[in-house]
Amino acid sequence: MGCAEAQEPPAPPPIVLVSLDTFRADRLGSLGNPDGLTPSLDRLAGESVTFAHAYSQATVTAPSHASLFTSRYPSEQNVGGHKPNLTAGQATLAEVLGAYGWGSAAFVAGGALAPEMGIGRGFDTWESAIDFGSLWHTGPMALDWLDAHGDDTPWLLFVHGYDAHVPYLKPTPYGYAHADAAAVGVGQDAVRTNTERILDGRMYPDMNGMSSAQDDEVRPREAAARARLAAAAEAQG
């Protein structure tokens, strides 16, 4: 019998990792939520292999992502709460892939993943769009990078946004949409102090200004309240 002709192995596919910080699995329609919150993600899940039991290793952003990129538990990391820097000597995903010739880039929404936090060790590019921003900010940056590097395989691309992080905890139109509108208490006031910058497709440059606008609204989900918030956004430029 003749020997089969040797074939070149196929080129490894690119890896795109998107982090929706901080998303609850029980809000996904593909995992049984009936509220229709995630139609695009549900369509993607219907075309993909999904994991029904995947667990974050921490309840805050920095150590959770440190574990994601190192496969180490938070207890093994030099990352607690919002303290910077990974533990020295622990290889990251980007470093391992880089050793095999992979390129890498990350476009993150600041905060606990700002460059000075050190979570991006090993990435060729780690850019922060704006503190506590959105995929509204980081998505276009990632697409621009893809336009320039999409043919340069293999590569790892990480995209991050805080879109689901705060709005569902606070009395914005999003927060009230799936919560008890009659709920009151200290917690309702406390979460007003940390506000996302994106609402109804508008960016609020002044987070405090947006919080102040919402403090004046008893039920921001109402049409009149949303119109006043939109006017506040326009006034802020």
C-alpha positions as a printed Julia matrix, in Angstrom:
237×3 Matrix{Float64}:
   0.0    0.0    0.0
   1.24   3.46  -0.84
   1.72   6.12   1.77
  -0.94   8.81   1.96
   0.31  12.18   0.85
   1.04  14.42   3.8
  -1.33  17.35   4.13
  -0.83  20.65   5.82
  -2.96  20.94   8.96
  -5.76  23.49   8.67
  -5.05  26.95  10.01
  -6.45  27.45  13.5
  -9.63  29.55  13.58
  -9.63  32.99  15.21
 -11.08  33.32  18.7
 -13.54  36.09  19.58
 -14.35  36.42  23.29
 -17.13  38.84  24.29
 -17.71  39.69  27.95
 -21.14  41.09  28.9
 -20.26  42.4   32.33
 -22.22  41.44  34.51
 -24.83  39.21  32.91
 -27.18  36.79  34.67
 -27.72  33.47  32.92
 -31.34  33.31  34.05
 -32.15  36.34  31.88
 -31.34  34.47  28.65
 -34.3   33.28  26.63
 -32.21  30.34  25.43
 -31.97  29.21  29.06
 -35.68  29.55  29.72
 -36.4   33.19  30.51
 -39.81  34.09  29.0
 -39.39  37.9   28.91
 -37.78  38.19  25.48
 -34.79  40.19  26.75
 -32.09  38.62  24.57
 -33.42  37.83  21.05
 -30.05  38.19  19.3
 -28.22  36.07  21.85
 -31.01  33.5   21.67
 -30.61  33.25  17.88
 -26.85  32.83  18.3
 -27.4   30.13  20.93
 -29.69  28.28  18.52
 -26.82  28.07  16.03
 -24.09  27.26  18.55
 -22.8   24.83  21.11
 -23.82  26.23  24.5
 -22.86  25.38  28.06
 -25.8   25.18  30.46
 -23.54  25.05  33.52
 -20.71  27.59  33.37
 -19.78  29.45  36.54
 -17.97  32.7   37.16
 -15.15  32.26  39.67
 -15.8   35.59  41.4
 -18.61  38.08  41.91
 -16.58  41.09  40.78
 -15.0   41.93  37.45
 -11.23  41.95  38.0
 -10.72  38.55  39.7
 -13.36  36.96  37.49
 -11.52  37.98  34.34
  -8.16  37.12  35.91
  -9.44  33.56  36.37
 -10.82  33.54  32.83
  -7.42  34.4   31.36
  -5.24  32.25  33.64
  -7.43  29.24  34.59
  -6.51  29.96  38.22
  -8.88  30.45  41.13
  -9.19  33.97  42.58
  -7.47  32.73  45.74
  -4.35  32.17  43.63
  -4.44  35.65  42.14
  -3.07  38.98  43.27
  -6.41  40.53  42.26
  -8.96  41.36  44.93
 -11.91  43.63  44.33
 -10.45  46.37  42.15
  -6.77  45.89  43.0
  -4.47  45.7   39.97
  -1.96  43.18  38.67
  -2.0   39.46  38.09
   0.19  37.16  40.12
   3.68  36.99  38.58
   4.64  33.78  36.84
   1.12  32.68  35.93
   0.78  32.4   32.16
  -2.21  34.1   30.59
  -4.18  32.89  27.58
  -2.75  35.68  25.44
   0.8   34.84  26.51
   0.37  31.14  25.68
  -1.19  31.85  22.3
   1.43  34.51  21.6
   4.17  31.92  22.12
   2.65  30.01  19.2
   2.47  33.04  16.94
  -1.03  34.28  17.66
  -1.85  37.97  17.59
  -4.2   39.42  20.2
  -6.2   42.55  20.87
  -8.7   43.65  23.53
 -11.13  46.56  23.62
 -12.55  47.03  27.1
 -14.85  49.45  28.89
 -12.43  50.6   31.57
 -13.23  50.34  35.25
 -11.89  47.1   36.67
 -10.37  46.21  33.3
  -8.57  49.5   32.69
  -5.01  48.98  31.35
  -3.4   49.8   34.7
  -5.21  46.83  36.29
  -2.81  44.47  34.53
  -5.45  41.97  33.42
  -4.34  42.44  29.82
  -0.88  40.96  30.26
   0.26  39.28  27.05
  -2.14  41.08  24.72
  -0.57  42.95  21.81
  -3.27  45.6   22.17
  -5.38  46.4   25.25
  -7.39  49.59  24.81
  -9.92  51.09  27.17
 -12.67  53.13  25.53
 -14.15  54.89  28.56
 -14.62  54.04  32.22
 -17.7   51.92  32.84
 -18.7   52.19  29.22
 -20.62  50.0   26.82
 -20.25  47.77  23.8
 -21.51  50.93  22.13
 -17.96  52.2   22.7
 -15.85  49.06  22.37
 -17.66  47.34  19.47
 -16.66  49.91  16.84
 -13.06  49.8   18.06
 -13.04  46.02  17.67
 -14.57  46.23  14.18
 -11.93  48.75  13.13
  -9.25  46.37  14.38
 -10.84  43.5   12.44
 -10.84  45.58   9.27
  -7.09  45.96   9.65
  -6.19  42.5   10.96
  -9.0   40.13  10.03
  -6.86  38.29   7.46
  -3.91  37.91   9.83
  -4.78  34.55  11.35
  -4.57  33.26  13.92
  -5.67  35.86  16.47
  -7.53  36.33  19.75
  -9.98  39.26  20.03
 -11.54  40.22  23.38
 -14.44  42.72  23.55
 -15.97  43.9   26.82
 -18.8   46.18  27.93
 -20.72  47.02  31.1
 -24.11  47.15  29.35
 -25.8   44.69  31.71
 -23.85  45.69  34.8
 -25.65  48.52  36.56
 -28.93  49.28  34.75
 -30.63  46.13  36.02
 -29.75  47.05  39.62
 -31.04  50.58  39.59
 -34.28  52.44  38.87
 -33.68  53.31  35.24
 -36.17  52.45  32.51
 -34.24  49.18  32.17
 -34.13  48.49  35.88
 -37.84  49.05  36.39
 -38.78  47.07  33.31
 -38.32  43.74  35.08
 -38.59  44.65  38.74
 -41.3   45.59  41.22
 -42.07  49.23  40.41
 -43.36  49.73  43.95
 -40.07  48.72  45.56
 -38.53  51.4   47.77
 -35.74  51.48  50.32
 -32.12  52.28  50.97
 -30.93  49.96  48.2
 -32.96  51.85  45.61
 -31.16  55.06  46.54
 -27.7   53.49  46.92
 -27.5   52.09  43.41
 -28.27  55.51  41.91
 -24.71  56.59  42.7
 -23.11  54.4   40.02
 -24.77  55.05  36.68
 -24.1   53.69  33.21
 -23.4   56.17  30.45
 -25.65  54.65  27.77
 -29.45  54.96  27.9
 -31.78  54.65  24.9
 -28.79  54.87  22.56
 -27.58  58.18  24.02
 -24.28  58.66  25.82
 -24.26  60.73  29.0
 -20.75  62.23  29.34
 -21.49  63.27  32.92
 -22.42  60.23  35.01
 -23.35  62.4   37.97
 -25.6   64.5   35.77
 -27.44  61.42  34.63
 -27.85  60.25  38.21
 -29.24  63.63  39.19
 -31.75  63.49  36.35
 -32.91  60.08  37.48
 -33.15  61.17  41.1
 -35.9   63.56  39.98
 -37.92  60.77  38.4
 -40.15  58.53  40.48
 -40.78  56.2   37.54
 -38.13  56.79  34.84
 -39.62  54.11  32.61
 -42.59  56.32  31.79
 -42.51  58.07  28.4
 -42.44  61.59  29.88
 -39.56  60.69  32.18
 -37.57  59.16  29.33
 -38.1   62.31  27.29
 -36.73  64.44  30.14
 -33.68  62.15  30.41
 -33.13  62.47  26.65
 -33.28  66.26  27.0
 -30.71  66.05  29.81
 -28.4   64.03  27.53
 -28.73  66.63  24.78
 -27.92  69.39  27.24
 -24.75  67.59  28.29
 -23.58  67.46  24.69
